[in-house]
Structures are given as structure tokens and as C-alpha cells.
Amino acid sequence: MSLQLGNSSSDRKDRIIQQQLDVIRTLTANNLRSMSTDFWGPAAKAPQNTAAAQDPHEKETGGTPETKTAAGTGETSKEEQTQEALPKEDIAALKAELNSYIGLDAVKKEVENLINMVQIYQKRKENDLPCTDMSLHMVFSGNPGTGKTTVARIMARIYHSLGILSKGHLVEVDRSGLVAGYVGQTATKTSKVVAKALGGVLFIDEAYALNGRSENDFGQEAIDTLLKAMEDHRDDLIVIVAGYDGLMDDFIHSNPGLESRFNRYLHFDDYTIAEMVRIFEMQCKKGCYVLDEDTKKAVQLLIADRNTNSVSFGNARGVRNIFEQILTAQCNRLAELDTLTREDLMKITQADVEAVRALPAKKLT
């Protein structure tokens, strides 16, 4: 199939070029918004009995209903206040989904150990055997773009399917979603977030930022409120705190209450160059783009060249940036052609990759 652009009508050509650019923007906005489905593995099968599951790209949910606290407000919508329980999923299917994610080998093993432990504890209880108390709250440590939020999301579903959590949703916040600016407001704000997360997992990103920044900081008030909530709702709330390695270790050991409740650590390694190339290829496959072996080698060299610092590059997020830039370069190249075929629209070339190589590196977003 070919598309004739007509040399006689520059206006018509401009309109078609603009339409092509709009298609690229739409693909980027929709297909790259969810880091979990686009970069760590195949799209999760979304339960279809909740409003949040109707559009898996509306939020960064990976097809799983998730609520996210508005920065600085702590307020909940009507939908968030009435979060429905998700259908329980087959544990074998959840394991298969986790194992399909690129990389994360050490994390996959730890999750497998955790699932086995919980299942055996449940069998002991069924047989009236004593069980020690288990703390299932976790610390996720690692650099940006290594899959921490993705794994937190699937852990919520796993805990729900094991009967530990009543709903299985994920609520993601950072410091701004918990800490207020005046005395007494932080406890209220944090309590609202906890109420939203009951029955699921509360995921606190960059949790070390809760440590007091000054004498008048209210981060400690948020920590104290969280610790009380974790005790009061120990049977139906899991808290996962996440951030950089050293900072998370300092954070947990800064407070005896945190040390006693968080004793499960999952470290997320940086992706290798080979794994990041696989992530790039997966995104190409999902977007119906093709690249030959020479172009694949050029992409590998570009990723290796840009990945001089895993923190600033951002692992899978750095791959996202490169993918977006290459699509833009491809679009610019195609816009110069008078006739386009379906194959032209699908093919990424070495020239597209080299055009990106000539650009300054894009910082982590």
C-alpha cells in the first residue's frame, strides 16, 4: 500500500505530515505512559469490574486499578473512596507474568521465596500448627527505572490472591502526598492516604524524604502516623517503601519502629546493556516497528554510549527517552519523502539512530 502525497499541493502534503506527527505523539503518549507494561513485560490482564480497569493507559497502572494521591492534597475522589476488591487471580499465572519481565532475576527469586513461605504458613494454620508473626512490609532499593513500582503493583495482586489483602489495589505516594505544611495537618493527610490504601499496598516512593529536613519539618509526624496505622491495620495493609540503596538503609535504621516493621529487602539491579536492548525491541514490537540487525547494533551502541551513569540515564526510562527520540527522527526522515509505503512507516533505520546520536543526551524524566 502506498500513500501519494502529491507534489502539486504543498498544503495537502503539510496536512498529511502533520497527521503523521500526531500519530507518533499519540503512540508515545499512550504506549509509553505505563512503564510496567511497556518496559518490563507484557501487558497485565486487567480485571474489568472496576472503573479504573476500563482504560489501562489512563493512569500508570499497567492495566491494574491503582489510586494515586494528588500532590499536596491527600484528598480522594469518590471512586478512590469506594475501591472495589479485585478478582483473585491464579498464583501460577501471576508468577508467569512476573517471570516474563525482562531482568529482575534476584527480585523474582525473592518473590518466589515469599509466596512459598506464605503458602506454607497458611497450611500450618489450617493444621493448627504454631506460626511466628510475619512482617510482609518491604523495602525496595535501587536506581530509577529498575521496576520497583511494577513489582509493588504485582505484589498487591499476589497478596490479594493469597488471601492476605482484601482488595489488592496499589496506592502510590511520595512525601508530598503525606506531609502537610502546618501542625496537625500531616497526621490527617497521612491517615486519608492510609484509609485509601486499606485492603491493598501503600507504595511510598523516595521514602527517605520523610526524614526531618529541619526542626519544623513534619515528616516525622507522617512516619509516626504510618507506624500506628501499620499496627492498627496489620491484617489488611502492606506498606512498601522505595528509593536509592544507601538512603533507604539510612532511613530504615533512623527509627526503631521502622526497623522492627521493615525486615524484607528487595534490591533492584541496574539493567545490563543487553537487557535494555531487549526492552527497546519489545517496545518496537508493540508499536509495530521493525529494525534490521545493523540498526539493532546501532541502537545497542547508542544505549551503551548514553548509559555512562545509570542514575542519570535511568535504566528503562533512559530506553524510553531514546525510543521517543528515534521515533521523532524517523518521522522527520519520512516527512521528506513524497511517497510512503506501509513498510516505510514501520521501519526504523540506522539513519534514525544516528540522528539521535547527534543530539545532546536527554536527562531522566
mmCIF file of C-alpha atoms in Angstrom, residues 34-260:
data_model
loop_
_atom_site.group_PDB
_atom_site.id
_atom_site.type_symbol
_atom_site.label_atom_id
_atom_site.label_comp_id
_atom_site.label_asym_id
_atom_site.label_seq_id
_atom_site.Cartn_x
_atom_site.Cartn_y
_atom_site.Cartn_z
ATOM 1 C CA SER A 34 2.759 2.848 31.536
ATOM 2 C CA MET A 35 6.306 1.828 32.468
ATOM 3 C CA SER A 36 5.250 -1.591 33.687
ATOM 4 C CA THR A 37 3.613 -2.904 30.532
ATOM 5 C CA ASP A 38 5.851 -1.194 28.038
ATOM 6 C CA PHE A 39 9.237 -1.823 29.541
ATOM 7 C CA TRP A 40 9.238 -4.742 31.966
ATOM 8 C CA GLY A 41 6.923 -7.263 30.418
ATOM 9 C CA PRO A 42 3.724 -7.976 28.537
ATOM 10 C CA ALA A 43 0.589 -6.086 29.465
ATOM 11 C CA ALA A 44 -1.167 -7.363 32.534
ATOM 12 C CA LYS A 45 -4.676 -8.656 32.048
ATOM 13 C CA ALA A 46 -6.824 -6.008 33.648
ATOM 14 C CA PRO A 47 -9.837 -7.025 35.720
ATOM 15 C CA GLN A 48 -12.833 -5.458 34.043
ATOM 16 C CA ASN A 49 -15.159 -4.982 37.014
ATOM 17 C CA THR A 50 -13.826 -1.642 38.191
ATOM 18 C CA ALA A 51 -13.900 1.817 36.730
ATOM 19 C CA ALA A 52 -10.141 2.108 36.974
ATOM 20 C CA ALA A 53 -9.672 -1.002 34.846
ATOM 21 C CA GLN A 54 -11.637 0.313 31.882
ATOM 22 C CA ASP A 55 -8.696 2.195 30.409
ATOM 23 C CA PRO A 56 -5.307 0.690 31.284
ATOM 24 C CA HIS A 57 -3.496 3.699 29.799
ATOM 25 C CA GLU A 58 -5.404 6.367 31.686
ATOM 26 C CA LYS A 59 -3.045 6.053 34.649
ATOM 27 C CA GLU A 60 0.335 4.430 35.160
ATOM 28 C CA THR A 61 -1.343 1.229 36.262
ATOM 29 C CA GLY A 62 -0.129 -1.405 33.844
ATOM 30 C CA GLY A 63 -3.759 -2.456 33.465
ATOM 31 C CA THR A 64 -4.291 -2.772 37.210
ATOM 32 C CA PRO A 65 -6.579 -0.421 39.149
ATOM 33 C CA GLU A 66 -4.440 1.940 41.154
ATOM 34 C CA THR A 67 -5.037 5.142 43.041
ATOM 35 C CA LYS A 68 -2.525 7.907 43.329
ATOM 36 C CA THR A 69 -2.583 10.735 45.851
ATOM 37 C CA ALA A 70 -2.706 14.226 44.394
ATOM 38 C CA ALA A 71 0.462 16.050 45.377
ATOM 39 C CA GLY A 72 -0.118 18.380 48.266
ATOM 40 C CA THR A 73 -3.766 17.484 48.874
ATOM 41 C CA GLY A 74 -4.178 13.954 50.179
ATOM 42 C CA GLU A 75 -7.792 14.118 49.006
ATOM 43 C CA THR A 76 -9.614 11.182 47.466
ATOM 44 C CA SER A 77 -12.175 11.008 44.723
ATOM 45 C CA LYS A 78 -15.455 9.153 45.078
ATOM 46 C CA GLU A 79 -14.030 6.279 43.022
ATOM 47 C CA GLU A 80 -10.981 6.041 45.286
ATOM 48 C CA GLN A 81 -13.098 6.060 48.433
ATOM 49 C CA THR A 82 -15.126 3.091 47.170
ATOM 50 C CA GLN A 83 -12.248 0.977 45.836
ATOM 51 C CA GLU A 84 -13.660 -2.415 44.963
ATOM 52 C CA ALA A 85 -11.855 -5.653 45.623
ATOM 53 C CA LEU A 86 -10.139 -7.034 42.547
ATOM 54 C CA PRO A 87 -10.902 -10.577 41.405
ATOM 55 C CA LYS A 88 -8.459 -13.050 42.873
ATOM 56 C CA GLU A 89 -6.024 -14.275 40.254
ATOM 57 C CA ASP A 90 -4.316 -17.613 39.846
ATOM 58 C CA ILE A 91 -0.952 -17.585 41.611
ATOM 59 C CA ALA A 92 0.670 -19.612 38.840
ATOM 60 C CA ALA A 93 -0.455 -17.010 36.303
ATOM 61 C CA LEU A 94 0.906 -14.187 38.459
ATOM 62 C CA LYS A 95 4.240 -15.980 38.767
ATOM 63 C CA ALA A 96 4.335 -16.433 34.999
ATOM 64 C CA GLU A 97 3.652 -12.745 34.493
ATOM 65 C CA LEU A 98 6.419 -11.773 36.894
ATOM 66 C CA ASN A 99 8.851 -14.165 35.240
ATOM 67 C CA SER A 100 8.052 -12.679 31.827
ATOM 68 C CA TYR A 101 9.503 -9.322 32.885
ATOM 69 C CA ILE A 102 12.921 -8.547 31.470
ATOM 70 C CA GLY A 103 15.704 -8.765 34.071
ATOM 71 C CA LEU A 104 14.826 -8.646 37.804
ATOM 72 C CA ASP A 105 16.280 -12.133 38.369
ATOM 73 C CA ALA A 106 17.139 -11.623 42.053
ATOM 74 C CA VAL A 107 13.774 -9.960 42.720
ATOM 75 C CA LYS A 108 11.893 -12.817 41.041
ATOM 76 C CA LYS A 109 13.658 -15.313 43.288
ATOM 77 C CA GLU A 110 12.831 -13.349 46.447
ATOM 78 C CA VAL A 111 9.180 -13.038 45.455
ATOM 79 C CA GLU A 112 9.055 -16.791 44.790
ATOM 80 C CA ASN A 113 10.501 -17.410 48.276
ATOM 81 C CA LEU A 114 7.923 -15.087 49.805
ATOM 82 C CA ILE A 115 4.988 -16.758 48.031
ATOM 83 C CA ASN A 116 6.171 -20.193 49.142
ATOM 84 C CA MET A 117 6.606 -19.024 52.739
ATOM 85 C CA VAL A 118 3.135 -17.513 52.909
ATOM 86 C CA GLN A 119 1.519 -20.600 51.412
ATOM 87 C CA ILE A 120 3.257 -22.921 53.885
ATOM 88 C CA TYR A 121 2.328 -20.660 56.820
ATOM 89 C CA GLN A 122 -1.281 -20.830 55.696
ATOM 90 C CA LYS A 123 -1.116 -24.631 55.571
ATOM 91 C CA ARG A 124 0.330 -24.710 59.094
ATOM 92 C CA LYS A 125 -2.538 -22.578 60.357
ATOM 93 C CA GLU A 126 -5.051 -24.878 58.672
ATOM 94 C CA ASN A 127 -3.464 -27.759 60.574
ATOM 95 C CA ASP A 128 -3.474 -25.906 63.915
ATOM 96 C CA LEU A 129 0.308 -25.595 63.989
ATOM 97 C CA PRO A 130 2.035 -22.574 65.551
ATOM 98 C CA CYS A 131 3.319 -19.828 63.250
ATOM 99 C CA THR A 132 5.618 -16.971 64.065
ATOM 100 C CA ASP A 133 4.419 -13.486 63.215
ATOM 101 C CA MET A 134 5.309 -12.454 59.684
ATOM 102 C CA SER A 135 6.017 -8.894 58.649
ATOM 103 C CA LEU A 136 5.249 -8.569 54.942
ATOM 104 C CA HIS A 137 6.139 -4.881 54.664
ATOM 105 C CA MET A 138 9.076 -4.409 52.319
ATOM 106 C CA VAL A 139 11.934 -2.116 51.376
ATOM 107 C CA PHE A 140 12.669 -1.767 47.661
ATOM 108 C CA SER A 141 16.059 -0.277 46.847
ATOM 109 C CA GLY A 142 17.639 0.543 43.526
ATOM 110 C CA ASN A 143 18.170 3.206 40.899
ATOM 111 C CA PRO A 144 15.398 4.843 38.860
ATOM 112 C CA GLY A 145 13.797 2.819 36.098
ATOM 113 C CA THR A 146 14.554 -0.633 37.513
ATOM 114 C CA GLY A 147 10.957 -1.793 38.018
ATOM 115 C CA LYS A 148 10.220 -1.035 41.673
ATOM 116 C CA THR A 149 6.715 0.313 41.086
ATOM 117 C CA THR A 150 5.941 -2.515 38.682
ATOM 118 C CA VAL A 151 6.848 -5.162 41.240
ATOM 119 C CA ALA A 152 4.950 -3.335 44.008
ATOM 120 C CA ARG A 153 1.870 -3.459 41.799
ATOM 121 C CA ILE A 154 2.096 -7.178 41.162
ATOM 122 C CA MET A 155 2.841 -7.812 44.851
ATOM 123 C CA ALA A 156 -0.506 -6.199 45.709
ATOM 124 C CA ARG A 157 -2.215 -8.660 43.374
ATOM 125 C CA ILE A 158 -0.218 -11.592 44.760
ATOM 126 C CA TYR A 159 -1.026 -10.733 48.375
ATOM 127 C CA HIS A 160 -4.698 -10.391 47.467
ATOM 128 C CA SER A 161 -4.746 -13.730 45.661
ATOM 129 C CA LEU A 162 -3.079 -15.369 48.674
ATOM 130 C CA GLY A 163 -5.857 -14.025 50.912
ATOM 131 C CA ILE A 164 -3.626 -11.611 52.825
ATOM 132 C CA LEU A 165 -5.186 -8.428 51.437
ATOM 133 C CA SER A 166 -8.914 -7.928 50.912
ATOM 134 C CA LYS A 167 -8.735 -5.749 47.764
ATOM 135 C CA GLY A 168 -5.337 -5.956 46.077
ATOM 136 C CA HIS A 169 -5.024 -2.405 44.753
ATOM 137 C CA LEU A 170 -1.977 -0.144 44.924
ATOM 138 C CA VAL A 171 -1.812 3.424 46.209
ATOM 139 C CA GLU A 172 1.367 5.277 45.243
ATOM 140 C CA VAL A 173 2.558 8.401 47.058
ATOM 141 C CA ASP A 174 5.699 10.339 47.865
ATOM 142 C CA ARG A 175 6.495 12.847 50.596
ATOM 143 C CA SER A 176 4.191 15.494 49.120
ATOM 144 C CA GLY A 177 1.230 13.132 49.396
ATOM 145 C CA LEU A 178 1.771 12.586 53.128
ATOM 146 C CA VAL A 179 3.279 15.727 54.628
ATOM 147 C CA ALA A 180 1.390 18.999 55.106
ATOM 148 C CA GLY A 181 2.707 22.447 55.921
ATOM 149 C CA TYR A 182 1.120 23.112 59.303
ATOM 150 C CA VAL A 183 0.988 21.481 62.727
ATOM 151 C CA GLY A 184 -1.643 18.756 62.947
ATOM 152 C CA GLN A 185 -2.380 18.570 59.228
ATOM 153 C CA THR A 186 0.161 15.879 58.371
ATOM 154 C CA ALA A 187 -1.457 13.234 60.581
ATOM 155 C CA THR A 188 -4.822 13.903 58.946
ATOM 156 C CA LYS A 189 -3.358 13.882 55.459
ATOM 157 C CA THR A 190 -1.429 10.656 56.050
ATOM 158 C CA SER A 191 -4.474 8.995 57.629
ATOM 159 C CA LYS A 192 -6.527 9.736 54.497
ATOM 160 C CA VAL A 193 -3.894 8.061 52.354
ATOM 161 C CA VAL A 194 -3.843 5.041 54.661
ATOM 162 C CA ALA A 195 -7.633 4.792 54.513
ATOM 163 C CA LYS A 196 -7.403 4.772 50.729
ATOM 164 C CA ALA A 197 -4.801 2.005 50.794
ATOM 165 C CA LEU A 198 -6.594 -0.326 53.223
ATOM 166 C CA GLY A 199 -7.004 -3.729 51.663
ATOM 167 C CA GLY A 200 -4.043 -3.113 49.369
ATOM 168 C CA VAL A 201 -0.464 -1.917 49.170
ATOM 169 C CA LEU A 202 0.694 1.581 50.072
ATOM 170 C CA PHE A 203 3.789 2.301 47.972
ATOM 171 C CA ILE A 204 5.890 5.239 49.196
ATOM 172 C CA ASP A 205 8.469 6.327 46.648
ATOM 173 C CA GLU A 206 11.618 8.141 47.825
ATOM 174 C CA ALA A 207 10.509 7.383 51.375
ATOM 175 C CA TYR A 208 13.782 8.675 52.832
ATOM 176 C CA ALA A 209 12.497 12.185 52.088
ATOM 177 C CA LEU A 210 10.205 11.770 55.106
ATOM 178 C CA ASN A 211 13.195 12.138 57.413
ATOM 179 C CA GLY A 212 13.068 15.578 59.027
ATOM 180 C CA ARG A 213 14.705 18.275 56.933
ATOM 181 C CA SER A 214 14.593 20.871 59.693
ATOM 182 C CA GLU A 215 13.429 21.434 63.232
ATOM 183 C CA ASN A 216 9.965 22.402 61.993
ATOM 184 C CA ASP A 217 9.640 19.553 59.492
ATOM 185 C CA PHE A 218 6.529 17.359 59.731
ATOM 186 C CA GLY A 219 7.981 14.251 58.085
ATOM 187 C CA GLN A 220 8.375 12.517 61.436
ATOM 188 C CA GLU A 221 4.677 13.085 62.106
ATOM 189 C CA ALA A 222 3.905 11.215 58.877
ATOM 190 C CA ILE A 223 6.230 8.365 59.908
ATOM 191 C CA ASP A 224 4.603 8.103 63.345
ATOM 192 C CA THR A 225 1.130 8.065 61.794
ATOM 193 C CA LEU A 226 2.182 5.363 59.334
ATOM 194 C CA LEU A 227 3.691 3.179 62.052
ATOM 195 C CA LYS A 228 0.497 3.353 64.101
ATOM 196 C CA ALA A 229 -1.605 2.538 61.026
ATOM 197 C CA MET A 230 0.609 -0.440 60.205
ATOM 198 C CA GLU A 231 -0.034 -1.798 63.692
ATOM 199 C CA ASP A 232 -3.762 -0.984 63.752
ATOM 200 C CA HIS A 233 -4.354 -2.495 60.299
ATOM 201 C CA ARG A 234 -1.724 -5.206 60.325
ATOM 202 C CA ASP A 235 -4.156 -7.738 58.848
ATOM 203 C CA ASP A 236 -5.152 -5.716 55.789
ATOM 204 C CA LEU A 237 -2.414 -3.247 54.869
ATOM 205 C CA ILE A 238 1.023 -3.746 53.341
ATOM 206 C CA VAL A 239 3.466 -0.837 53.110
ATOM 207 C CA ILE A 240 6.352 -0.832 50.642
ATOM 208 C CA VAL A 241 8.948 1.934 50.878
ATOM 209 C CA ALA A 242 11.301 2.547 47.969
ATOM 210 C CA GLY A 243 14.301 4.604 46.942
ATOM 211 C CA TYR A 244 18.065 4.634 46.427
ATOM 212 C CA ASP A 245 20.165 1.963 48.163
ATOM 213 C CA GLY A 246 22.153 3.875 50.770
ATOM 214 C CA LEU A 247 19.432 6.404 51.500
ATOM 215 C CA MET A 248 16.834 3.699 52.131
ATOM 216 C CA ASP A 249 19.161 1.883 54.512
ATOM 217 C CA ASP A 250 19.759 5.092 56.478
ATOM 218 C CA PHE A 251 16.030 5.790 56.523
ATOM 219 C CA ILE A 252 15.039 2.405 57.952
ATOM 220 C CA HIS A 253 17.763 2.484 60.606
ATOM 221 C CA SER A 254 16.893 6.022 61.657
ATOM 222 C CA ASN A 255 13.852 4.846 63.594
ATOM 223 C CA PRO A 256 13.418 1.733 65.801
ATOM 224 C CA GLY A 257 9.786 1.488 64.746
ATOM 225 C CA LEU A 258 10.764 1.320 61.077
ATOM 226 C CA GLU A 259 13.471 -1.273 61.809
ATOM 227 C CA SER A 260 11.009 -3.546 63.574
#
